[in-house]
């Protein structure tokens, strides 16, 4: 590390203060200009954020919802960038906001990553990181600096200026800068929204490493089910400024009574452990609470815990067990609930599989043909090639 950083000492790596979870309660009203649309159907002149959320003190919690649901407003209230008329915020037992307290943003030990990287144009990547270290109220360490650089894979680009970097590279430096402040809370406001598909795929693996590498809570705003399914441990679902649901990603995504996409994006997320690898066919068997699944082998270690996403459109149902099929994954399930889709020809079926749930996206004709009703027992078939890792 060539840059001089007076505040670097040999101190422990970034770690969250142990204690209670994060509790936030906000009531905020503001003018809402613009024409009526699907998110503001009545063209109301006021937007109201009225939420109460509990956020785990570690891992990634996604603030999820459609545009205009209040995701960014909630994040800005937590950051202190907006002051709600009524609010209460505690972070691991410390009061950041109450009736008598309002900690200004610069005194809140948090990192904030915006949609745009917001790097200082006149500083190199390394210069931007040096600024973060100087701003931090906590002494840094060479070990932490090296860990962040390695995690984000930015060593080779630190001497470049922002205009010499791709969008993905700028965001990786922005995330590194936020981490080097040594925050007790990391806020990420749709950090991939301004990137094209290729750049998103480039940066997602780095985001996946965050939760296992740093013991701090991360609030991740997104309206992308793909990102949330891949990254989040917990989900807070917002609609029209209110909390519709909060819980584990698998729990929230498996519900069909919520304002979640019910079309091609409808899916569940399962956690499981790699228990077998078939080297001949490049497959791995993952033991999940809902049953064992054969998936693509991506060189996970035996015994490693992984997550898989199963899209509702990739689940088919049969009344009997079929061995004369190309589909490897066949699970015994029971119909828990059937919900109409926006398209009158289709419906979502929630299925109980072991101790977990699946979703199946079917036509009403198929439901009638199979005579499905609540409590029906049948077999779910899931293609191995369709399971998202």
Short mmCIF file of C-alpha atoms in Angstrom, two decimals:
data_model
loop_
_atom_site.label_atom_id
_atom_site.label_comp_id
_atom_site.label_asym_id
_atom_site.label_seq_id
_atom_site.Cartn_x
_atom_site.Cartn_y
_atom_site.Cartn_z
CA UNK A 1 0.00 0.00 0.00
CA UNK A 2 1.87 3.04 -1.24
CA UNK A 3 -0.46 5.82 -0.07
CA UNK A 4 0.39 7.39 3.26
CA UNK A 5 -2.41 6.92 5.75
CA UNK A 6 -1.62 8.20 9.21
CA UNK A 7 -4.65 6.56 10.76
CA UNK A 8 -3.68 3.02 9.85
CA UNK A 9 -2.76 0.90 12.86
CA UNK A 10 -2.82 -2.78 13.63
CA UNK A 11 -6.40 -3.08 14.92
CA UNK A 12 -9.05 -5.80 14.46
CA UNK A 13 -10.93 -6.11 11.17
CA UNK A 14 -14.32 -4.53 10.63
CA UNK A 15 -16.83 -5.99 13.06
CA UNK A 16 -20.28 -4.97 14.22
CA UNK A 17 -20.91 -4.11 17.84
CA UNK A 18 -22.82 -6.98 19.37
CA UNK A 19 -26.23 -6.29 20.82
CA UNK A 20 -29.81 -5.88 19.74
CA UNK A 21 -31.07 -5.68 16.19
CA UNK A 22 -31.87 -2.43 14.40
CA UNK A 23 -35.32 -0.99 15.06
CA UNK A 24 -36.75 1.80 12.91
CA UNK A 25 -40.11 3.55 13.05
CA UNK A 26 -40.86 6.54 10.82
CA UNK A 27 -43.85 8.65 9.86
CA UNK A 28 -43.07 11.12 7.08
CA UNK A 29 -45.31 13.09 4.74
CA UNK A 30 -44.20 15.11 1.76
CA UNK A 31 -45.47 16.57 -1.48
CA UNK A 32 -45.78 14.08 -4.30
CA UNK A 33 -45.86 15.88 -7.65
CA UNK A 34 -46.35 14.25 -11.01
CA UNK A 35 -49.08 12.58 -13.07
CA UNK A 36 -51.09 9.61 -11.90
CA UNK A 37 -49.50 6.22 -12.60
CA UNK A 38 -49.56 2.65 -11.30
CA UNK A 39 -47.57 3.68 -8.22
CA UNK A 40 -49.63 6.82 -7.52
CA UNK A 41 -52.98 5.89 -9.10
CA UNK A 42 -54.95 8.72 -7.52
CA UNK A 43 -52.39 11.42 -8.31
CA UNK A 44 -52.35 12.22 -4.59
CA UNK A 45 -50.47 15.39 -3.71
CA UNK A 46 -48.93 13.74 -0.65
CA UNK A 47 -46.72 10.71 -0.17
CA UNK A 48 -46.76 9.12 3.28
CA UNK A 49 -44.09 6.80 4.66
CA UNK A 50 -45.50 5.00 7.69
CA UNK A 51 -43.26 2.07 8.62
CA UNK A 52 -41.93 0.06 11.51
CA UNK A 53 -39.20 -2.47 10.78
CA UNK A 54 -36.82 -4.71 12.69
CA UNK A 55 -33.57 -5.44 10.89
CA UNK A 56 -31.11 -8.20 11.73
CA UNK A 57 -27.77 -7.04 13.12
CA UNK A 58 -25.91 -9.05 10.47
CA UNK A 59 -26.38 -10.18 6.89
CA UNK A 60 -28.14 -8.45 3.98
CA UNK A 61 -31.67 -7.14 4.42
CA UNK A 62 -33.33 -6.14 1.16
CA UNK A 63 -35.75 -3.20 1.10
CA UNK A 64 -37.87 -4.42 -1.80
CA UNK A 65 -40.79 -2.97 -3.71
CA UNK A 66 -41.90 -1.27 -6.89
CA UNK A 67 -40.79 2.22 -7.86
CA UNK A 68 -42.51 4.79 -5.65
CA UNK A 69 -43.05 2.39 -2.73
CA UNK A 70 -40.80 4.37 -0.38
CA UNK A 71 -37.61 2.30 -0.45
CA UNK A 72 -35.14 5.14 -0.93
CA UNK A 73 -37.11 7.42 1.40
CA UNK A 74 -36.80 4.81 4.18
CA UNK A 75 -33.08 4.51 3.55
CA UNK A 76 -32.65 8.30 3.63
CA UNK A 77 -34.53 8.47 6.95
CA UNK A 78 -32.19 5.85 8.41
CA UNK A 79 -29.20 7.81 7.11
CA UNK A 80 -30.54 11.07 8.56
CA UNK A 81 -30.75 12.66 5.11
CA UNK A 82 -34.47 13.17 5.70
CA UNK A 83 -36.03 13.86 9.07
CA UNK A 84 -39.41 12.26 9.63
CA UNK A 85 -42.03 14.20 11.56
CA UNK A 86 -42.16 11.26 13.93
CA UNK A 87 -39.33 8.79 14.13
CA UNK A 88 -37.38 6.43 16.31
CA UNK A 89 -34.19 4.63 15.29
CA UNK A 90 -31.95 2.45 17.42
CA UNK A 91 -28.88 0.66 16.08
CA UNK A 92 -27.64 -2.07 18.38
CA UNK A 93 -28.98 -0.28 21.42
CA UNK A 94 -27.72 3.20 20.47
CA UNK A 95 -30.38 5.84 19.81
CA UNK A 96 -29.88 7.68 16.51
CA UNK A 97 -33.31 9.29 16.50
CA UNK A 98 -36.11 9.78 19.01
CA UNK A 99 -38.43 12.54 20.19
CA UNK A 100 -35.45 14.26 21.82
CA UNK A 101 -32.52 13.02 19.70
CA UNK A 102 -31.62 13.46 16.05
CA UNK A 103 -28.10 12.40 15.23
CA UNK A 104 -26.97 14.26 12.06
CA UNK A 105 -25.81 12.17 9.13
CA UNK A 106 -22.11 12.95 9.58
CA UNK A 107 -22.26 11.61 13.14
CA UNK A 108 -23.97 8.36 12.22
CA UNK A 109 -21.39 5.57 11.77
CA UNK A 110 -22.73 4.39 8.43
CA UNK A 111 -21.58 3.89 4.87
CA UNK A 112 -23.80 4.84 1.92
CA UNK A 113 -23.47 3.50 -1.64
CA UNK A 114 -25.66 5.32 -4.17
CA UNK A 115 -26.93 4.30 -7.62
CA UNK A 116 -24.06 6.30 -9.06
CA UNK A 117 -20.62 5.75 -7.57
CA UNK A 118 -20.21 9.44 -6.60
CA UNK A 119 -16.41 9.15 -6.57
CA UNK A 120 -14.33 12.31 -6.43
CA UNK A 121 -13.41 12.93 -10.05
CA UNK A 122 -10.10 14.65 -9.17
CA UNK A 123 -8.88 11.69 -7.08
CA UNK A 124 -7.64 8.28 -8.18
CA UNK A 125 -9.29 5.16 -6.82
CA UNK A 126 -6.64 5.06 -4.12
CA UNK A 127 -7.19 8.72 -3.33
CA UNK A 128 -10.91 8.09 -2.85
CA UNK A 129 -10.12 5.29 -0.42
CA UNK A 130 -7.64 7.48 1.47
CA UNK A 131 -10.39 10.07 1.92
CA UNK A 132 -12.63 7.43 3.53
CA UNK A 133 -9.91 6.42 5.97
CA UNK A 134 -9.34 10.04 6.99
CA UNK A 135 -13.08 10.54 7.49
CA UNK A 136 -13.49 7.48 9.71
CA UNK A 137 -13.71 8.07 13.46
CA UNK A 138 -12.17 4.64 14.02
CA UNK A 139 -8.47 3.88 13.53
CA UNK A 140 -8.01 1.69 10.48
CA UNK A 141 -5.57 -1.14 9.89
CA UNK A 142 -3.45 -2.42 7.04
CA UNK A 143 -5.18 -5.77 7.46
CA UNK A 144 -8.60 -4.18 6.92
CA UNK A 145 -7.34 -2.17 3.93
CA UNK A 146 -5.85 -5.28 2.31
CA UNK A 147 -8.99 -7.29 3.04
CA UNK A 148 -11.25 -4.71 1.38
CA UNK A 149 -8.97 -4.33 -1.66
CA UNK A 150 -8.82 -8.10 -2.13
CA UNK A 151 -12.53 -8.63 -1.55
CA UNK A 152 -13.53 -6.04 -4.14
CA UNK A 153 -10.78 -7.04 -6.61
CA UNK A 154 -9.61 -3.46 -7.21
CA UNK A 155 -5.85 -3.56 -6.62
CA UNK A 156 -5.05 -3.26 -10.33
CA UNK A 157 -7.26 -0.18 -10.86
CA UNK A 158 -6.42 1.96 -7.82
CA UNK A 159 -4.16 4.33 -9.78
CA UNK A 160 -6.87 5.17 -12.31
CA UNK A 161 -9.24 8.14 -12.17
CA UNK A 162 -13.03 7.59 -12.23
CA UNK A 163 -13.32 8.61 -15.90
CA UNK A 164 -10.87 5.80 -16.74
CA UNK A 165 -13.03 3.13 -15.07
CA UNK A 166 -16.08 1.15 -16.16
CA UNK A 167 -19.34 1.57 -14.26
CA UNK A 168 -18.79 -1.71 -12.42
CA UNK A 169 -15.24 -0.75 -11.45
CA UNK A 170 -16.41 2.61 -10.10
CA UNK A 171 -19.07 0.93 -7.98
CA UNK A 172 -16.57 -1.56 -6.58
CA UNK A 173 -14.34 1.31 -5.47
CA UNK A 174 -17.39 3.11 -4.04
CA UNK A 175 -18.26 0.02 -1.99
CA UNK A 176 -14.65 -0.28 -0.81
CA UNK A 177 -14.71 3.39 0.19
CA UNK A 178 -17.89 2.84 2.22
CA UNK A 179 -16.36 -0.17 3.99
CA UNK A 180 -13.16 1.69 4.89
CA UNK A 181 -15.20 4.24 6.85
CA UNK A 182 -15.75 1.23 9.15
CA UNK A 183 -19.49 1.70 9.43
CA UNK A 184 -21.75 -0.05 11.88
CA UNK A 185 -24.40 -0.06 9.15
CA UNK A 186 -23.96 -0.17 5.36
CA UNK A 187 -26.71 1.32 3.18
CA UNK A 188 -26.86 0.46 -0.53
CA UNK A 189 -29.42 2.26 -2.70
CA UNK A 190 -29.89 0.23 -5.90
CA UNK A 191 -26.11 0.07 -6.51
CA UNK A 192 -26.58 -1.89 -9.76
CA UNK A 193 -29.41 0.20 -11.24
CA UNK A 194 -27.15 2.24 -13.53
CA UNK A 195 -25.20 -0.78 -14.83
CA UNK A 196 -25.92 -2.87 -17.90
CA UNK A 197 -26.46 -6.63 -17.61
CA UNK A 198 -22.80 -7.54 -18.16
CA UNK A 199 -21.58 -5.10 -15.49
CA UNK A 200 -24.23 -6.36 -13.06
CA UNK A 201 -23.02 -9.92 -13.51
CA UNK A 202 -19.48 -8.68 -12.96
CA UNK A 203 -20.22 -7.03 -9.62
CA UNK A 204 -22.75 -9.48 -8.09
CA UNK A 205 -20.11 -12.01 -6.94
CA UNK A 206 -18.37 -9.24 -4.99
CA UNK A 207 -21.63 -8.30 -3.28
CA UNK A 208 -22.22 -11.95 -2.37
CA UNK A 209 -18.93 -12.00 -0.48
CA UNK A 210 -19.82 -8.99 1.66
CA UNK A 211 -22.12 -10.77 4.11
CA UNK A 212 -19.61 -13.52 4.87
CA UNK A 213 -16.59 -11.23 4.97
CA UNK A 214 -17.88 -8.42 7.19
CA UNK A 215 -19.93 -8.78 10.33
CA UNK A 216 -22.10 -5.70 9.77
CA UNK A 217 -25.74 -5.30 8.74
CA UNK A 218 -26.35 -4.25 5.13
CA UNK A 219 -29.57 -2.61 3.92
CA UNK A 220 -29.92 -3.18 0.19
CA UNK A 221 -32.61 -1.26 -1.72
CA UNK A 222 -33.78 -2.93 -4.94
CA UNK A 223 -36.82 -3.56 -7.11
CA UNK A 224 -35.09 -6.53 -8.80
CA UNK A 225 -36.21 -9.97 -7.63
CA UNK A 226 -33.09 -11.47 -9.23
CA UNK A 227 -30.78 -9.38 -7.05
CA UNK A 228 -32.80 -9.90 -3.88
CA UNK A 229 -33.05 -13.66 -4.40
CA UNK A 230 -29.31 -13.91 -4.93
CA UNK A 231 -28.13 -11.62 -2.13
CA UNK A 232 -30.66 -11.09 0.65
CA UNK A 233 -31.03 -13.01 3.91
CA UNK A 234 -34.06 -10.96 4.99
CA UNK A 235 -36.64 -8.94 3.04
CA UNK A 236 -38.75 -5.91 3.95
CA UNK A 237 -41.50 -5.54 1.33
CA UNK A 238 -42.90 -2.02 0.86
CA UNK A 239 -45.96 -0.80 -1.02
CA UNK A 240 -47.31 2.77 -1.03
CA UNK A 241 -45.09 3.69 1.93
CA UNK A 242 -46.19 0.80 4.16
CA UNK A 243 -44.61 -2.49 5.18
CA UNK A 244 -46.51 -5.38 3.61
CA UNK A 245 -44.23 -8.12 4.92
CA UNK A 246 -40.85 -8.71 6.53
CA UNK A 247 -38.99 -11.93 7.20
CA UNK A 248 -36.53 -14.34 5.63
CA UNK A 249 -36.19 -14.23 1.84
CA UNK A 250 -37.53 -17.77 1.53
CA UNK A 251 -40.52 -16.98 3.72
CA UNK A 252 -41.52 -13.74 1.98
CA UNK A 253 -40.96 -14.96 -1.58
CA UNK A 254 -43.00 -18.11 -1.04
CA UNK A 255 -46.15 -16.19 -0.10
CA UNK A 256 -48.75 -15.61 -2.81
CA UNK A 257 -50.89 -13.08 -0.92
CA UNK A 258 -48.33 -10.29 -1.35
CA UNK A 259 -47.79 -7.66 -4.10
CA UNK A 260 -44.88 -9.59 -5.59
CA UNK A 261 -44.44 -10.27 -9.32
CA UNK A 262 -46.66 -13.23 -10.07
CA UNK A 263 -45.50 -13.76 -13.63
CA UNK A 264 -42.15 -14.99 -14.90
CA UNK A 265 -40.25 -13.66 -11.88
CA UNK A 266 -42.27 -15.51 -9.22
CA UNK A 267 -39.91 -17.82 -7.35
CA UNK A 268 -38.78 -19.25 -4.03
CA UNK A 269 -35.33 -19.30 -2.49
CA UNK A 270 -34.12 -22.40 -0.67
CA UNK A 271 -31.07 -22.88 1.52
CA UNK A 272 -29.30 -26.22 1.50
CA UNK A 273 -26.08 -28.12 2.03
CA UNK A 274 -24.00 -29.81 -0.65
CA UNK A 275 -24.05 -33.52 0.24
CA UNK A 276 -22.96 -35.23 -3.00
CA UNK A 277 -21.10 -34.39 -6.19
CA UNK A 278 -21.51 -36.35 -9.43
CA UNK A 279 -18.27 -35.56 -11.27
CA UNK A 280 -19.26 -37.57 -14.33
CA UNK A 281 -22.30 -35.41 -15.04
CA UNK A 282 -21.10 -32.21 -13.33
CA UNK A 283 -24.00 -32.17 -10.90
CA UNK A 284 -24.27 -31.62 -7.14
CA UNK A 285 -26.96 -32.81 -4.76
CA UNK A 286 -28.15 -30.16 -2.32
CA UNK A 287 -30.09 -31.24 0.77
CA UNK A 288 -32.82 -28.67 1.52
CA UNK A 289 -35.66 -28.56 4.02
CA UNK A 290 -38.06 -29.08 1.12
CA UNK A 291 -36.17 -32.06 -0.31
CA UNK A 292 -32.96 -32.90 -2.17
CA UNK A 293 -32.20 -31.16 -5.45
CA UNK A 294 -29.72 -31.97 -8.21
CA UNK A 295 -28.18 -28.74 -9.51
CA UNK A 296 -25.23 -27.65 -11.63
CA UNK A 297 -21.92 -28.38 -9.91
CA UNK A 298 -20.07 -25.06 -9.58
CA UNK A 299 -17.28 -26.55 -7.43
CA UNK A 300 -18.87 -25.90 -4.05
CA UNK A 301 -17.18 -27.75 -1.23
CA UNK A 302 -18.84 -30.80 0.32
CA UNK A 303 -20.83 -29.65 3.33
CA UNK A 304 -20.97 -26.05 2.10
CA UNK A 305 -24.27 -24.21 2.53
CA UNK A 306 -25.67 -22.71 -0.67
CA UNK A 307 -28.87 -21.08 -1.86
CA UNK A 308 -30.92 -22.04 -4.88
CA UNK A 309 -33.73 -20.13 -6.57
CA UNK A 310 -36.58 -22.07 -8.12
CA UNK A 311 -38.75 -20.15 -10.57
CA UNK A 312 -42.47 -20.91 -10.53
CA UNK A 313 -42.49 -21.22 -14.32
CA UNK A 314 -39.98 -24.11 -14.08
CA UNK A 315 -42.14 -26.28 -11.81
CA UNK A 316 -44.51 -28.78 -13.42
CA UNK A 317 -46.95 -31.06 -11.60
CA UNK A 318 -47.98 -34.67 -12.08
CA UNK A 319 -50.42 -36.87 -10.19
CA UNK A 320 -48.06 -39.85 -10.21
CA UNK A 321 -44.31 -40.40 -9.91
CA UNK A 322 -42.64 -40.50 -13.34
CA UNK A 323 -39.30 -42.23 -13.83
CA UNK A 324 -39.64 -42.07 -17.62
CA UNK A 325 -38.77 -38.38 -17.66
CA UNK A 326 -35.71 -36.24 -18.36
CA UNK A 327 -36.43 -34.22 -15.21
CA UNK A 328 -34.18 -35.29 -12.32
CA UNK A 329 -35.86 -33.52 -9.43
CA UNK A 330 -39.20 -34.96 -8.32
CA UNK A 331 -40.63 -33.95 -4.95
CA UNK A 332 -43.80 -35.07 -3.20
CA UNK A 333 -45.85 -31.94 -2.44
CA UNK A 334 -49.23 -30.85 -1.11
CA UNK A 335 -51.27 -27.93 -2.42
CA UNK A 336 -51.37 -25.20 0.23
CA UNK A 337 -53.10 -22.41 -1.68
CA UNK A 338 -54.15 -21.34 -5.18
CA UNK A 339 -54.11 -17.65 -6.11
CA UNK A 340 -55.36 -16.01 -9.31
CA UNK A 341 -52.75 -14.29 -11.47
CA UNK A 342 -53.26 -10.92 -13.13
CA UNK A 343 -53.82 -12.93 -16.29
CA UNK A 344 -57.18 -14.69 -15.95
CA UNK A 345 -55.84 -17.70 -17.83
CA UNK A 346 -53.18 -18.41 -15.21
CA UNK A 347 -52.73 -18.90 -11.48
CA UNK A 348 -50.03 -19.43 -8.89
CA UNK A 349 -50.09 -22.58 -6.80
CA UNK A 350 -48.33 -22.65 -3.45
CA UNK A 351 -47.05 -26.12 -2.62
CA UNK A 352 -45.83 -27.54 0.67
CA UNK A 353 -42.64 -29.55 0.12
CA UNK A 354 -41.24 -31.05 3.30
CA UNK A 355 -40.56 -28.10 5.60
CA UNK A 356 -40.50 -25.54 2.81
CA UNK A 357 -42.65 -24.17 -0.01
CA UNK A 358 -42.59 -24.19 -3.81
CA UNK A 359 -44.55 -22.11 -6.28
CA UNK A 360 -45.91 -23.37 -9.60
CA UNK A 361 -47.17 -21.08 -12.36
CA UNK A 362 -49.96 -22.96 -14.17
CA UNK A 363 -52.83 -22.33 -16.52
CA UNK A 364 -56.31 -22.59 -15.09
CA UNK A 365 -56.94 -25.34 -17.61
CA UNK A 366 -54.14 -27.42 -16.11
CA UNK A 367 -55.46 -26.81 -12.59
CA UNK A 368 -58.89 -27.99 -13.68
CA UNK A 369 -57.44 -30.98 -15.55
CA UNK A 370 -55.53 -32.14 -12.48
CA UNK A 371 -58.52 -31.25 -10.26
CA UNK A 372 -56.21 -29.39 -7.89
CA UNK A 373 -57.56 -28.07 -4.62
CA UNK A 374 -56.17 -27.26 -1.21
CA UNK A 375 -54.75 -30.43 0.31
CA UNK A 376 -54.20 -32.25 -3.01
CA UNK A 377 -51.05 -34.43 -3.01
CA UNK A 378 -49.00 -34.78 -6.15
CA UNK A 379 -45.46 -34.64 -7.55
CA UNK A 380 -43.53 -31.50 -8.44
CA UNK A 381 -40.93 -31.78 -11.21
CA UNK A 382 -38.06 -29.27 -11.39
CA UNK A 383 -35.46 -29.26 -14.13
CA UNK A 384 -31.88 -29.20 -12.83
CA UNK A 385 -30.87 -26.84 -15.63
CA UNK A 386 -33.56 -24.38 -14.53
CA UNK A 387 -32.41 -23.99 -10.92
CA UNK A 388 -30.62 -20.68 -10.43
CA UNK A 389 -27.43 -20.70 -8.34
#
